[in-house]
mmCIF file of C-alpha atoms and ligand atoms in Angstrom:
data_model
loop_
_atom_site.group_PDB
_atom_site.id
_atom_site.type_symbol
_atom_site.label_atom_id
_atom_site.label_comp_id
_atom_site.label_asym_id
_atom_site.label_seq_id
_atom_site.Cartn_x
_atom_site.Cartn_y
_atom_site.Cartn_z
ATOM 1 C CA UNK A 1 34.839 -7.720 -5.497
ATOM 2 C CA UNK A 2 32.185 -6.025 -7.621
ATOM 3 C CA UNK A 3 28.565 -6.522 -6.710
ATOM 4 C CA UNK A 4 25.736 -6.446 -9.215
ATOM 5 C CA UNK A 5 24.520 -3.065 -10.439
ATOM 6 C CA UNK A 6 20.983 -4.359 -10.445
ATOM 7 C CA UNK A 7 20.993 -4.244 -6.642
ATOM 8 C CA UNK A 8 23.379 -1.339 -6.002
ATOM 9 C CA UNK A 9 21.175 0.794 -8.287
ATOM 10 C CA UNK A 10 17.900 -0.428 -6.842
ATOM 11 C CA UNK A 11 17.174 2.639 -4.744
ATOM 12 C CA UNK A 12 18.214 5.135 -7.408
ATOM 13 C CA UNK A 13 20.719 6.927 -5.109
ATOM 14 C CA UNK A 14 20.357 10.250 -3.293
ATOM 15 C CA UNK A 15 18.295 11.038 -0.202
ATOM 16 C CA UNK A 16 15.203 8.872 -0.204
ATOM 17 C CA UNK A 17 13.302 11.017 2.293
ATOM 18 C CA UNK A 18 13.557 8.356 4.998
ATOM 19 C CA UNK A 19 16.012 10.333 7.169
ATOM 20 C CA UNK A 20 13.280 11.362 9.615
ATOM 21 C CA UNK A 21 12.223 7.759 10.018
ATOM 22 C CA UNK A 22 15.771 6.557 10.759
ATOM 23 C CA UNK A 23 16.334 9.490 13.115
ATOM 24 C CA UNK A 24 13.185 8.566 15.051
ATOM 25 C CA UNK A 25 14.373 4.961 15.241
ATOM 26 C CA UNK A 26 17.757 6.095 16.604
ATOM 27 C CA UNK A 27 16.035 8.260 19.232
ATOM 28 C CA UNK A 28 13.915 5.294 20.332
ATOM 29 C CA UNK A 29 17.005 3.075 20.485
ATOM 30 C CA UNK A 30 18.644 5.718 22.677
ATOM 31 C CA UNK A 31 15.740 5.431 25.121
ATOM 32 C CA UNK A 32 13.720 8.506 24.115
ATOM 33 C CA UNK A 33 9.938 8.344 24.110
ATOM 34 C CA UNK A 34 8.824 8.965 20.515
ATOM 35 C CA UNK A 35 5.245 8.716 19.238
ATOM 36 C CA UNK A 36 5.641 6.797 15.996
ATOM 37 C CA UNK A 37 3.135 7.475 13.235
ATOM 38 C CA UNK A 38 5.399 6.272 10.453
ATOM 39 C CA UNK A 39 4.987 2.644 9.475
ATOM 40 C CA UNK A 40 1.925 0.939 8.008
ATOM 41 C CA UNK A 41 1.560 -1.813 10.535
ATOM 42 C CA UNK A 42 -1.374 -2.538 12.874
ATOM 43 C CA UNK A 43 -1.040 -2.023 16.603
ATOM 44 C CA UNK A 44 -2.872 -5.350 17.053
ATOM 45 C CA UNK A 45 -1.235 -8.704 16.352
ATOM 46 C CA UNK A 46 -2.488 -11.651 14.303
ATOM 47 C CA UNK A 47 -5.747 -13.033 15.767
ATOM 48 C CA UNK A 48 -5.084 -15.918 18.230
ATOM 49 C CA UNK A 49 -7.484 -18.184 16.311
ATOM 50 C CA UNK A 50 -5.345 -17.760 13.174
ATOM 51 C CA UNK A 51 -2.246 -18.588 15.218
ATOM 52 C CA UNK A 52 -4.013 -21.699 16.561
ATOM 53 C CA UNK A 53 -4.739 -22.778 12.977
ATOM 54 C CA UNK A 54 -1.087 -22.164 12.072
ATOM 55 C CA UNK A 55 0.111 -24.173 15.059
ATOM 56 C CA UNK A 56 -2.272 -27.048 14.334
ATOM 57 C CA UNK A 57 -1.135 -27.148 10.696
ATOM 58 C CA UNK A 58 2.520 -27.226 11.699
ATOM 59 C CA UNK A 59 1.848 -29.950 14.299
ATOM 60 C CA UNK A 60 -0.028 -31.919 11.633
ATOM 61 C CA UNK A 61 3.163 -31.986 9.584
ATOM 62 C CA UNK A 62 2.665 -29.150 7.113
ATOM 63 C CA UNK A 63 6.270 -28.109 7.532
ATOM 64 C CA UNK A 64 7.767 -29.685 4.408
ATOM 65 C CA UNK A 65 8.076 -28.225 0.919
ATOM 66 C CA UNK A 66 4.741 -26.823 -0.138
ATOM 67 C CA UNK A 67 3.316 -26.786 -3.662
ATOM 68 C CA UNK A 68 5.127 -23.978 -5.526
ATOM 69 C CA UNK A 69 1.977 -22.282 -6.935
ATOM 70 C CA UNK A 70 0.282 -22.457 -3.534
ATOM 71 C CA UNK A 71 -1.882 -25.133 -1.933
ATOM 72 C CA UNK A 72 -5.084 -26.015 -3.785
ATOM 73 C CA UNK A 73 -7.118 -24.943 -0.766
ATOM 74 C CA UNK A 74 -5.557 -21.469 -0.532
ATOM 75 C CA UNK A 75 -5.675 -20.895 -4.288
ATOM 76 C CA UNK A 76 -9.359 -21.911 -4.217
ATOM 77 C CA UNK A 77 -10.058 -19.638 -1.241
ATOM 78 C CA UNK A 78 -8.376 -16.653 -2.915
ATOM 79 C CA UNK A 79 -10.172 -17.348 -6.205
ATOM 80 C CA UNK A 80 -13.534 -17.560 -4.404
ATOM 81 C CA UNK A 81 -12.865 -14.331 -2.503
ATOM 82 C CA UNK A 82 -11.868 -12.439 -5.639
ATOM 83 C CA UNK A 83 -14.813 -13.802 -7.618
ATOM 84 C CA UNK A 84 -17.247 -12.891 -4.841
ATOM 85 C CA UNK A 85 -15.864 -9.354 -4.617
ATOM 86 C CA UNK A 86 -15.640 -8.648 -8.354
ATOM 87 C CA UNK A 87 -17.979 -11.028 -10.173
ATOM 88 C CA UNK A 88 -15.115 -12.089 -12.468
ATOM 89 C CA UNK A 89 -15.001 -15.889 -12.883
ATOM 90 C CA UNK A 90 -11.782 -16.938 -11.142
ATOM 91 C CA UNK A 91 -10.288 -20.369 -10.450
ATOM 92 C CA UNK A 92 -7.149 -21.627 -8.776
ATOM 93 C CA UNK A 93 -5.417 -21.484 -12.194
ATOM 94 C CA UNK A 94 -5.714 -17.699 -11.953
ATOM 95 C CA UNK A 95 -3.914 -17.584 -8.598
ATOM 96 C CA UNK A 96 -0.263 -17.739 -7.557
ATOM 97 C CA UNK A 97 0.424 -17.648 -3.816
ATOM 98 C CA UNK A 98 3.480 -15.512 -2.965
ATOM 99 C CA UNK A 99 5.467 -14.674 0.172
ATOM 100 C CA UNK A 100 3.555 -11.393 0.660
ATOM 101 C CA UNK A 101 2.436 -8.550 -1.557
ATOM 102 C CA UNK A 102 5.962 -7.213 -2.074
ATOM 103 C CA UNK A 103 7.130 -10.491 -3.628
ATOM 104 C CA UNK A 104 3.958 -10.394 -5.747
ATOM 105 C CA UNK A 105 4.777 -6.881 -7.005
ATOM 106 C CA UNK A 106 8.271 -8.003 -7.962
ATOM 107 C CA UNK A 107 7.061 -11.201 -9.656
ATOM 108 C CA UNK A 108 4.253 -9.379 -11.509
ATOM 109 C CA UNK A 109 6.733 -6.936 -13.043
ATOM 110 C CA UNK A 110 9.087 -9.806 -13.845
ATOM 111 C CA UNK A 111 6.228 -11.561 -15.622
ATOM 112 C CA UNK A 112 5.424 -8.711 -17.987
ATOM 113 C CA UNK A 113 8.556 -6.527 -18.359
ATOM 114 C CA UNK A 114 11.693 -7.443 -20.221
ATOM 115 C CA UNK A 115 15.082 -5.816 -19.581
ATOM 116 C CA UNK A 116 14.925 -2.163 -20.640
ATOM 117 C CA UNK A 117 11.116 -1.990 -20.873
ATOM 118 C CA UNK A 118 9.407 1.067 -19.434
ATOM 119 C CA UNK A 119 7.086 0.490 -16.478
ATOM 120 C CA UNK A 120 4.748 3.304 -15.423
ATOM 121 C CA UNK A 121 3.772 3.927 -11.804
ATOM 122 C CA UNK A 122 1.804 6.639 -10.051
ATOM 123 C CA UNK A 123 3.550 9.228 -7.862
ATOM 124 C CA UNK A 124 2.988 9.460 -4.830
ATOM 125 C CA UNK A 125 3.802 5.793 -4.469
ATOM 126 C CA UNK A 126 4.472 3.042 -1.949
ATOM 127 C CA UNK A 127 8.162 3.361 -1.182
ATOM 128 C CA UNK A 128 9.374 0.195 -2.917
ATOM 129 C CA UNK A 129 7.741 0.769 -6.322
ATOM 130 C CA UNK A 130 10.602 2.339 -8.315
ATOM 131 C CA UNK A 131 13.156 -0.097 -6.833
ATOM 132 C CA UNK A 132 10.894 -3.062 -7.595
ATOM 133 C CA UNK A 133 10.732 -1.969 -11.228
ATOM 134 C CA UNK A 134 14.501 -1.395 -11.411
ATOM 135 C CA UNK A 135 15.011 -4.777 -9.770
ATOM 136 C CA UNK A 136 13.532 -6.578 -12.784
ATOM 137 C CA UNK A 137 15.702 -4.526 -15.164
ATOM 138 C CA UNK A 138 12.871 -2.254 -16.328
ATOM 139 C CA UNK A 139 12.868 1.553 -16.344
ATOM 140 C CA UNK A 140 10.496 3.213 -13.853
ATOM 141 C CA UNK A 141 8.553 6.170 -15.272
ATOM 142 C CA UNK A 142 6.382 8.107 -12.781
ATOM 143 C CA UNK A 143 3.079 9.771 -13.595
ATOM 144 C CA UNK A 144 1.997 12.439 -11.127
ATOM 145 C CA UNK A 145 -1.300 12.243 -9.220
ATOM 146 C CA UNK A 146 -1.626 15.865 -8.205
ATOM 147 C CA UNK A 147 -2.855 17.402 -4.939
ATOM 148 C CA UNK A 148 -5.085 19.779 -6.914
ATOM 149 C CA UNK A 149 -6.891 16.665 -8.291
ATOM 150 C CA UNK A 150 -7.206 15.242 -4.758
ATOM 151 C CA UNK A 151 -4.422 12.804 -5.746
ATOM 152 C CA UNK A 152 -6.656 10.999 -8.255
ATOM 153 C CA UNK A 153 -4.438 10.112 -11.241
ATOM 154 C CA UNK A 154 -5.435 11.800 -14.494
ATOM 155 C CA UNK A 155 -5.866 9.216 -17.291
ATOM 156 C CA UNK A 156 -4.847 11.865 -19.852
ATOM 157 C CA UNK A 157 -1.492 12.282 -18.080
ATOM 158 C CA UNK A 158 -1.022 8.506 -17.986
ATOM 159 C CA UNK A 159 -1.805 8.379 -21.682
ATOM 160 C CA UNK A 160 0.709 11.136 -22.387
ATOM 161 C CA UNK A 161 3.409 9.156 -20.534
ATOM 162 C CA UNK A 162 2.474 5.782 -22.038
ATOM 163 C CA UNK A 163 4.401 6.000 -25.312
ATOM 164 C CA UNK A 164 6.602 2.895 -25.463
ATOM 165 C CA UNK A 165 5.583 1.668 -22.001
ATOM 166 C CA UNK A 166 4.803 -1.979 -21.195
ATOM 167 C CA UNK A 167 2.975 -1.785 -17.891
ATOM 168 C CA UNK A 168 1.234 0.486 -15.430
ATOM 169 C CA UNK A 169 1.233 -0.029 -11.662
ATOM 170 C CA UNK A 170 -1.629 1.467 -9.629
ATOM 171 C CA UNK A 171 -2.642 1.209 -5.983
ATOM 172 C CA UNK A 172 -6.122 1.817 -4.608
ATOM 173 C CA UNK A 173 -6.908 2.248 -1.730
ATOM 174 C CA UNK A 174 -3.680 4.169 -1.859
ATOM 175 C CA UNK A 175 -0.613 4.217 0.284
ATOM 176 C CA UNK A 176 0.451 6.969 1.063
ATOM 177 C CA UNK A 177 -2.564 9.194 0.325
ATOM 178 C CA UNK A 178 -5.495 7.103 1.593
ATOM 179 C CA UNK A 179 -7.302 8.004 -1.622
ATOM 180 C CA UNK A 180 -9.643 5.432 -3.176
ATOM 181 C CA UNK A 181 -9.698 5.781 -6.954
ATOM 182 C CA UNK A 182 -13.087 6.849 -8.250
ATOM 183 C CA UNK A 183 -14.996 4.928 -10.884
ATOM 184 C CA UNK A 184 -14.135 7.707 -13.325
ATOM 185 C CA UNK A 185 -10.423 7.314 -12.573
ATOM 186 C CA UNK A 186 -10.505 3.506 -12.841
ATOM 187 C CA UNK A 187 -12.549 3.628 -16.080
ATOM 188 C CA UNK A 188 -10.079 6.143 -17.525
ATOM 189 C CA UNK A 189 -7.079 4.035 -16.494
ATOM 190 C CA UNK A 190 -8.638 0.925 -18.056
ATOM 191 C CA UNK A 191 -9.246 2.872 -21.272
ATOM 192 C CA UNK A 192 -5.577 3.932 -21.443
ATOM 193 C CA UNK A 193 -4.448 0.328 -20.826
ATOM 194 C CA UNK A 194 -6.646 -0.925 -23.676
ATOM 195 C CA UNK A 195 -5.665 1.904 -26.043
ATOM 196 C CA UNK A 196 -1.948 1.600 -25.299
ATOM 197 C CA UNK A 197 -1.887 -2.188 -24.935
ATOM 198 C CA UNK A 198 -0.496 -1.954 -21.384
ATOM 199 C CA UNK A 199 -0.395 -4.592 -18.693
ATOM 200 C CA UNK A 200 -2.062 -3.261 -15.571
ATOM 201 C CA UNK A 201 -0.616 -4.281 -12.204
ATOM 202 C CA UNK A 202 -3.247 -3.396 -9.614
ATOM 203 C CA UNK A 203 -1.999 -3.375 -6.022
ATOM 204 C CA UNK A 204 -5.117 -3.972 -3.932
ATOM 205 C CA UNK A 205 -3.558 -4.926 -0.598
ATOM 206 C CA UNK A 206 -5.782 -2.384 1.222
ATOM 207 C CA UNK A 207 -9.039 -3.603 -0.347
ATOM 208 C CA UNK A 208 -10.615 -4.310 3.060
ATOM 209 C CA UNK A 209 -9.885 -0.801 4.327
ATOM 210 C CA UNK A 210 -12.472 1.350 2.581
ATOM 211 C CA UNK A 211 -14.147 3.923 4.814
ATOM 212 C CA UNK A 212 -16.243 5.677 2.193
ATOM 213 C CA UNK A 213 -17.298 4.872 -1.360
ATOM 214 C CA UNK A 214 -16.338 1.587 -3.012
ATOM 215 C CA UNK A 215 -13.224 -0.232 -4.068
ATOM 216 C CA UNK A 216 -13.362 -1.045 -7.773
ATOM 217 C CA UNK A 217 -10.986 -3.703 -9.047
ATOM 218 C CA UNK A 218 -10.046 -2.805 -12.638
ATOM 219 C CA UNK A 219 -9.757 -6.515 -13.502
ATOM 220 C CA UNK A 220 -13.575 -6.532 -13.587
ATOM 221 C CA UNK A 221 -13.832 -3.890 -16.331
ATOM 222 C CA UNK A 222 -14.440 -4.786 -20.004
ATOM 223 C CA UNK A 223 -11.345 -6.097 -21.751
ATOM 224 C CA UNK A 224 -9.249 -5.924 -18.567
ATOM 225 C CA UNK A 225 -9.244 -9.489 -17.203
ATOM 226 C CA UNK A 226 -6.716 -10.595 -19.840
ATOM 227 C CA UNK A 227 -4.305 -7.719 -19.132
ATOM 228 C CA UNK A 228 -4.542 -7.232 -15.354
ATOM 229 C CA UNK A 229 -2.468 -8.765 -12.583
ATOM 230 C CA UNK A 230 -4.002 -8.082 -9.176
ATOM 231 C CA UNK A 231 -1.679 -8.060 -6.156
ATOM 232 C CA UNK A 232 -3.274 -9.068 -2.848
ATOM 233 C CA UNK A 233 -2.005 -9.896 0.610
ATOM 234 C CA UNK A 234 -3.002 -11.187 4.040
ATOM 235 C CA UNK A 235 -0.758 -8.545 5.644
ATOM 236 C CA UNK A 236 -3.168 -5.629 5.918
ATOM 237 C CA UNK A 237 -6.532 -7.429 5.775
ATOM 238 C CA UNK A 238 -5.729 -9.931 8.546
ATOM 239 C CA UNK A 239 -2.849 -8.310 10.459
ATOM 240 C CA UNK A 240 -0.547 -11.046 9.162
ATOM 241 C CA UNK A 241 2.364 -8.840 8.090
ATOM 242 C CA UNK A 242 4.999 -11.190 9.489
ATOM 243 C CA UNK A 243 3.500 -14.330 7.956
ATOM 244 C CA UNK A 244 4.451 -13.230 4.436
ATOM 245 C CA UNK A 245 1.466 -14.473 2.514
ATOM 246 C CA UNK A 246 0.051 -12.780 -0.566
ATOM 247 C CA UNK A 247 -0.969 -13.553 -4.127
ATOM 248 C CA UNK A 248 -1.216 -12.556 -7.747
ATOM 249 C CA UNK A 249 -4.506 -13.046 -9.586
ATOM 250 C CA UNK A 250 -4.323 -12.931 -13.377
ATOM 251 C CA UNK A 251 -4.836 -14.773 -16.663
ATOM 252 C CA UNK A 252 -3.942 -18.476 -16.416
ATOM 253 C CA UNK A 253 -1.064 -18.204 -18.960
ATOM 254 C CA UNK A 254 0.471 -15.415 -16.883
ATOM 255 C CA UNK A 255 0.104 -17.511 -13.715
ATOM 256 C CA UNK A 256 1.755 -20.518 -15.420
ATOM 257 C CA UNK A 257 4.624 -18.184 -16.442
ATOM 258 C CA UNK A 258 4.862 -16.928 -12.853
ATOM 259 C CA UNK A 259 4.975 -20.469 -11.469
ATOM 260 C CA UNK A 260 8.168 -20.981 -13.485
ATOM 261 C CA UNK A 261 9.591 -17.849 -11.854
ATOM 262 C CA UNK A 262 8.499 -18.974 -8.371
ATOM 263 C CA UNK A 263 10.157 -22.370 -8.921
ATOM 264 C CA UNK A 264 13.455 -20.523 -9.413
ATOM 265 C CA UNK A 265 13.043 -17.906 -6.685
ATOM 266 C CA UNK A 266 10.780 -18.400 -3.663
ATOM 267 C CA UNK A 267 9.830 -22.060 -4.111
ATOM 268 C CA UNK A 268 6.504 -21.344 -2.534
ATOM 269 C CA UNK A 269 5.130 -20.305 0.846
ATOM 270 C CA UNK A 270 5.251 -22.528 3.982
ATOM 271 C CA UNK A 271 2.286 -24.904 4.176
ATOM 272 C CA UNK A 272 1.358 -24.031 7.773
ATOM 273 C CA UNK A 273 1.178 -20.331 6.841
ATOM 274 C CA UNK A 274 -1.054 -21.153 3.880
ATOM 275 C CA UNK A 275 -3.336 -23.272 6.082
ATOM 276 C CA UNK A 276 -3.610 -20.382 8.527
ATOM 277 C CA UNK A 277 -4.459 -18.064 5.617
ATOM 278 C CA UNK A 278 -7.226 -20.449 4.474
ATOM 279 C CA UNK A 279 -8.627 -20.466 8.008
ATOM 280 C CA UNK A 280 -8.456 -16.653 8.131
ATOM 281 C CA UNK A 281 -10.200 -16.246 4.767
ATOM 282 C CA UNK A 282 -12.905 -18.721 5.843
ATOM 283 C CA UNK A 283 -13.812 -16.343 8.693
ATOM 284 C CA UNK A 284 -15.050 -13.949 6.006
ATOM 285 C CA UNK A 285 -15.945 -10.288 6.380
ATOM 286 C CA UNK A 286 -16.450 -10.185 10.196
ATOM 287 C CA UNK A 287 -12.760 -10.841 10.885
ATOM 288 C CA UNK A 288 -11.660 -8.428 8.137
ATOM 289 C CA UNK A 289 -13.911 -5.757 9.665
ATOM 290 C CA UNK A 290 -12.518 -6.429 13.131
ATOM 291 C CA UNK A 291 -8.975 -5.887 11.836
ATOM 292 C CA UNK A 292 -9.974 -2.716 9.966
ATOM 293 C CA UNK A 293 -12.120 -1.251 12.788
ATOM 294 C CA UNK A 294 -9.368 0.644 14.674
ATOM 295 C CA UNK A 295 -8.436 2.561 11.507
ATOM 296 C CA UNK A 296 -12.079 3.343 10.768
ATOM 297 C CA UNK A 297 -12.454 4.739 14.308
ATOM 298 C CA UNK A 298 -9.251 6.775 14.173
ATOM 299 C CA UNK A 299 -10.120 8.202 10.801
ATOM 300 C CA UNK A 300 -13.444 9.441 12.261
ATOM 301 C CA UNK A 301 -11.549 10.933 15.213
ATOM 302 C CA UNK A 302 -9.053 12.568 12.866
ATOM 303 C CA UNK A 303 -11.828 14.156 10.846
ATOM 304 C CA UNK A 304 -13.187 15.819 14.010
ATOM 305 C CA UNK A 305 -9.760 17.071 15.040
ATOM 306 C CA UNK A 306 -8.887 18.330 11.565
ATOM 307 C CA UNK A 307 -12.257 20.025 11.137
ATOM 308 C CA UNK A 308 -11.600 22.121 14.239
ATOM 309 C CA UNK A 309 -8.538 23.904 12.860
ATOM 310 C CA UNK A 310 -7.587 25.758 9.728
ATOM 311 C CA UNK A 311 -3.879 25.269 9.086
ATOM 312 C CA UNK A 312 -3.453 21.642 8.117
ATOM 313 C CA UNK A 313 -5.445 20.621 5.045
ATOM 314 C CA UNK A 314 -6.376 16.929 4.934
ATOM 315 C CA UNK A 315 -6.358 15.119 1.615
ATOM 316 C CA UNK A 316 -9.889 13.785 1.028
ATOM 317 C CA UNK A 317 -9.161 10.132 1.671
ATOM 318 C CA UNK A 318 -11.539 7.198 1.802
ATOM 319 C CA UNK A 319 -9.361 4.233 2.675
ATOM 320 C CA UNK A 320 -6.186 2.603 4.006
ATOM 321 C CA UNK A 321 -4.492 3.249 7.346
ATOM 322 C CA UNK A 322 -3.036 6.661 6.555
ATOM 323 C CA UNK A 323 -3.853 10.345 6.528
ATOM 324 C CA UNK A 324 -2.075 12.619 4.105
ATOM 325 C CA UNK A 325 -1.924 16.181 5.384
ATOM 326 C CA UNK A 326 -1.028 19.292 3.423
ATOM 327 C CA UNK A 327 1.170 21.401 5.723
ATOM 328 C CA UNK A 328 2.232 24.044 3.183
ATOM 329 C CA UNK A 329 0.555 26.772 5.269
ATOM 330 C CA UNK A 330 3.428 26.381 7.726
ATOM 331 C CA UNK A 331 5.940 27.531 5.119
ATOM 332 C CA UNK A 332 7.891 24.276 5.502
ATOM 333 C CA UNK A 333 8.208 21.342 3.161
ATOM 334 C CA UNK A 334 7.222 17.878 4.376
ATOM 335 C CA UNK A 335 10.734 16.938 5.437
ATOM 336 C CA UNK A 336 11.296 20.236 7.286
ATOM 337 C CA UNK A 337 7.965 19.926 9.083
ATOM 338 C CA UNK A 338 8.510 16.272 10.032
ATOM 339 C CA UNK A 339 11.979 17.044 11.404
ATOM 340 C CA UNK A 340 10.717 20.070 13.346
ATOM 341 C CA UNK A 341 7.788 18.072 14.800
ATOM 342 C CA UNK A 342 10.145 15.297 15.860
ATOM 343 C CA UNK A 343 12.465 17.792 17.557
ATOM 344 C CA UNK A 344 9.733 19.806 19.252
ATOM 345 C CA UNK A 345 7.286 17.067 20.292
ATOM 346 C CA UNK A 346 8.945 13.697 19.717
ATOM 347 C CA UNK A 347 6.235 12.800 17.173
ATOM 348 C CA UNK A 348 7.442 10.984 14.056
ATOM 349 C CA UNK A 349 5.508 11.262 10.779
ATOM 350 C CA UNK A 350 6.665 10.575 7.237
ATOM 351 C CA UNK A 351 7.491 13.491 4.924
ATOM 352 C CA UNK A 352 5.379 13.387 1.760
ATOM 353 C CA UNK A 353 8.651 13.621 -0.165
ATOM 354 C CA UNK A 354 9.433 10.032 0.939
ATOM 355 C CA UNK A 355 6.715 8.938 -1.471
ATOM 356 C CA UNK A 356 7.659 11.000 -4.507
ATOM 357 C CA UNK A 357 7.583 14.542 -5.821
ATOM 358 C CA UNK A 358 3.790 14.837 -6.010
ATOM 359 C CA UNK A 359 3.390 14.690 -2.213
ATOM 360 C CA UNK A 360 5.949 17.427 -1.452
ATOM 361 C CA UNK A 361 4.652 19.811 1.216
ATOM 362 C CA UNK A 362 2.635 17.027 2.839
ATOM 363 C CA UNK A 363 3.169 14.559 5.654
ATOM 364 C CA UNK A 364 1.755 11.062 5.982
ATOM 365 C CA UNK A 365 0.360 10.056 9.348
ATOM 366 C CA UNK A 366 -0.125 6.336 10.013
ATOM 367 C CA UNK A 367 -3.190 5.700 12.211
ATOM 368 C CA UNK A 368 -1.404 2.858 13.941
ATOM 369 C CA UNK A 369 -1.383 3.705 17.653
ATOM 370 C CA UNK A 370 -4.202 3.541 20.201
ATOM 371 C CA UNK A 371 -7.033 6.025 19.819
ATOM 372 C CA UNK A 372 -6.182 8.308 22.742
ATOM 373 C CA UNK A 373 -2.491 8.594 21.912
ATOM 374 C CA UNK A 374 -3.365 9.053 18.243
ATOM 375 C CA UNK A 375 -5.838 11.852 19.020
ATOM 376 C CA UNK A 376 -3.317 13.596 21.284
ATOM 377 C CA UNK A 377 -0.541 13.352 18.695
ATOM 378 C CA UNK A 378 -2.750 14.671 15.908
ATOM 379 C CA UNK A 379 -3.933 17.627 18.035
ATOM 380 C CA UNK A 380 -0.318 18.417 18.889
ATOM 381 C CA UNK A 381 0.621 18.233 15.204
ATOM 382 C CA UNK A 382 -2.187 20.651 14.305
ATOM 383 C CA UNK A 383 -1.325 23.096 17.098
ATOM 384 C CA UNK A 384 2.335 22.948 16.109
ATOM 385 C CA UNK A 385 1.428 23.661 12.481
ATOM 386 C CA UNK A 386 -0.813 26.537 13.566
ATOM 387 C CA UNK A 387 2.032 27.974 15.624
ATOM 388 C CA UNK A 388 4.386 27.752 12.680
ATOM 389 C CA UNK A 389 1.859 29.349 10.377
ATOM 390 C CA UNK A 390 1.518 32.189 12.833
ATOM 391 C CA UNK A 391 -2.238 31.715 12.990
ATOM 392 C CA UNK A 392 -4.369 31.903 16.102
ATOM 393 C CA UNK A 393 -5.075 28.743 18.106
ATOM 394 C CA UNK A 394 -7.626 26.510 16.393
ATOM 395 C CA UNK A 395 -11.170 27.811 16.504
ATOM 396 C CA UNK A 396 -12.696 27.865 13.064
ATOM 397 C CA UNK A 397 -14.641 24.888 11.775
ATOM 398 C CA UNK A 398 -13.783 23.605 8.354
ATOM 399 C CA UNK A 399 -16.867 22.588 6.373
HETATM 400 N N1 LIG B 401 1.643 -2.566 -1.439
HETATM 401 C C1 LIG B 401 1.429 -1.503 -0.645
HETATM 402 C C2 LIG B 401 0.714 -0.341 -1.202
HETATM 403 C C3 LIG B 401 1.872 -1.500 0.690
HETATM 404 O O1 LIG B 401 1.636 -0.427 1.461
HETATM 405 C C4 LIG B 401 2.559 -2.629 1.177
HETATM 406 C C5 LIG B 401 3.087 -2.645 2.557
HETATM 407 O O2 LIG B 401 3.073 -1.675 3.287
HETATM 408 C C6 LIG B 401 2.751 -3.709 0.303
HETATM 409 C C7 LIG B 401 2.283 -3.655 -0.988
HETATM 410 C C8 LIG B 401 3.502 -4.934 0.729
HETATM 411 O O3 LIG B 401 2.862 -5.606 1.732
HETATM 412 P P1 LIG B 401 3.191 -7.114 2.089
HETATM 413 O O4 LIG B 401 4.457 -7.494 1.365
HETATM 414 O O5 LIG B 401 3.358 -7.169 3.563
HETATM 415 O O6 LIG B 401 2.033 -7.899 1.602
#
């Protein structure tokens, strides 16, 4: 029997750069001790108080069908949070609750792209982006954010690629680079969207993980509220990855359109999960900071370690739970380096190539293990790179 092309073609074919990851997983399954710095998931679990709220909600009977758009209380809580963070008036009619950010990305593209439309996205990208776009029948068109521009996308390059496009997908703070888009970048992107009449899909799932500078939501810029769909999630901000709870914030007509889609796809998010999300959001910034704190600490540690060597060049990043490291001094590409590191030291990192062409010659390190083990693994990575590059052991301070 034939299966649908829409799904068989989702990943675009060919090596997707995830071989190192699967190899590390096989080694672990075979009983080897591998230090995993691959996946973007916290090493802490969901806060017990959130679990208590979830349990209480389930015991209170919130286990039946939930409202498809999301419960009034969660939509209100998300609207209040977004309004407080951006100043843009936002009500529950601007919010659709989704089963996580990934479902929100898929639904947002479904809402604005018809079959055969071109959807722009920035390379390097979160691994699912091109497949998400293909999944709604649209054509993914990448725009490079280049290492020589510190991985800030260039609005002029987006403009040059925008002919005939319907939408643009951006992500700041960025996975995989950790870069937070500057005001200049966000202003330039907004200008291109207005000039080219593009929908902007702004993936802001790391908005609570900003270590330096500020997160600017483009929905708040002039003329952007009517053309921006913001994707948010409880996964990263509250260590609720397994609860599958996220949202889309956008114009009310777009949300009404998306509710029709949700009625025919997800049929909403479990009520007890939504109640737990309301409880979590009510805890405000202190809980978000507690969840983000380990990454803030490890980033500071990484800066010290990276400053004390001169082979690996860190991408100047200000947010998210990742470090992107330029390892071109070693003479290897990202995949070659990641494979060699796994063989030599049983440390698994992601090749930059897993996230698109722009990050070739880099590796992404997830800061998702305890501080001591993380520090040790990063020092080993740097020493290994120095050895490969034939340079002397680390001495020189990078300024
Ligand atoms: N967007 C980005 C940039 C991500 O890194 C992730 C997960 O790693 C997601 C969206 C999806 O997250 P979730 O579906 O858990 O909300």
